[in-house]
CSV table of C-alpha atoms in Angstrom, one decimal:
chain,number,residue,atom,x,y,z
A,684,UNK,CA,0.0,0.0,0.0
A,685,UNK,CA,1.5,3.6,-1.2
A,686,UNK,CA,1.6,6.2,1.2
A,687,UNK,CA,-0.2,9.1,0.2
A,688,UNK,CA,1.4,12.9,0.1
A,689,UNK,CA,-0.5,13.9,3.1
A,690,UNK,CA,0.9,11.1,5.6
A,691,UNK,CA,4.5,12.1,3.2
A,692,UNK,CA,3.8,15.7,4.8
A,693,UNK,CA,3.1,14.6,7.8
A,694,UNK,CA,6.2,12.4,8.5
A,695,UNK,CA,8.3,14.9,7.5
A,696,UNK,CA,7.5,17.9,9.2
A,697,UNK,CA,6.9,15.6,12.3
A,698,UNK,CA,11.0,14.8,11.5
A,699,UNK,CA,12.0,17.9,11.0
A,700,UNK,CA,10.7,19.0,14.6
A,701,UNK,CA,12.0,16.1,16.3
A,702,UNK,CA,15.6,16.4,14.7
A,703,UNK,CA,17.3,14.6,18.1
A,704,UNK,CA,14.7,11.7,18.4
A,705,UNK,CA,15.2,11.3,15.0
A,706,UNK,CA,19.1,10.8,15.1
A,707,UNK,CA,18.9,8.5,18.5
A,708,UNK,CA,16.3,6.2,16.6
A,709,UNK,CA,18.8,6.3,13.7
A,710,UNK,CA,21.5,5.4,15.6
A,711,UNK,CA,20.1,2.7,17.6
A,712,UNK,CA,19.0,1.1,14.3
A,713,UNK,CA,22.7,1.2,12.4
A,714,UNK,CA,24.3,0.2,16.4
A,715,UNK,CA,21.7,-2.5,16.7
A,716,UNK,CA,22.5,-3.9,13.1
A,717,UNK,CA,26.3,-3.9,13.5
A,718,UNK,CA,26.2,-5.7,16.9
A,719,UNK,CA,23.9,-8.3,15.3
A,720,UNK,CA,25.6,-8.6,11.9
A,721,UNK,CA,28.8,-7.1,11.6
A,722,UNK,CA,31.4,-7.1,15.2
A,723,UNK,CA,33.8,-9.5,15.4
A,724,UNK,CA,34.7,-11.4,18.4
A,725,UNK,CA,37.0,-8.4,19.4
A,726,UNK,CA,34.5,-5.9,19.2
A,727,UNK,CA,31.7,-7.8,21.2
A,728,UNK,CA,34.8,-7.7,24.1
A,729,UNK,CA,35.3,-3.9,23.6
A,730,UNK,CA,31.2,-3.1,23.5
A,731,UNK,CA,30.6,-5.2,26.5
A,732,UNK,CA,33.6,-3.2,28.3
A,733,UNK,CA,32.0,-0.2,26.7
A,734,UNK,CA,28.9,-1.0,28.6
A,735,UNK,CA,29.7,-2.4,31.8
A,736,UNK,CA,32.0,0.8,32.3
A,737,UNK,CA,28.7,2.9,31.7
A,738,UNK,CA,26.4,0.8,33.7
A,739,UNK,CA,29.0,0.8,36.8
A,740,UNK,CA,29.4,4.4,37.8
């Protein structure tokens, strides 16, 4: 099902007013599809260090 140019309107001037949510939600997406895809046994080490530093203070 097409979406028409009103709901096209509406997402993007609902975007361009919510800039930050935007840019978390994209990030989350691209950090969400690395970890699942993409890091290497390495990286998974230096993410969960990443974390547990964060989650410790």
């Amino acid at each position: 099902m097409a979406t028409s140019e009103a709901q096209k309107r509406a997402n993007r001037k609902w975007a361009d007013k919510n800039r930050e949510i935007c840019r978390r939600i994209s990030s989350k997406s691209t950090t969400k599809r690395f970890v699942r895809e993409m890091a290497t046994p390495e990286e998974w080490k230096e993410l969960i260090k990443i974390y547990r530093d964060a989650h410790n203070q």
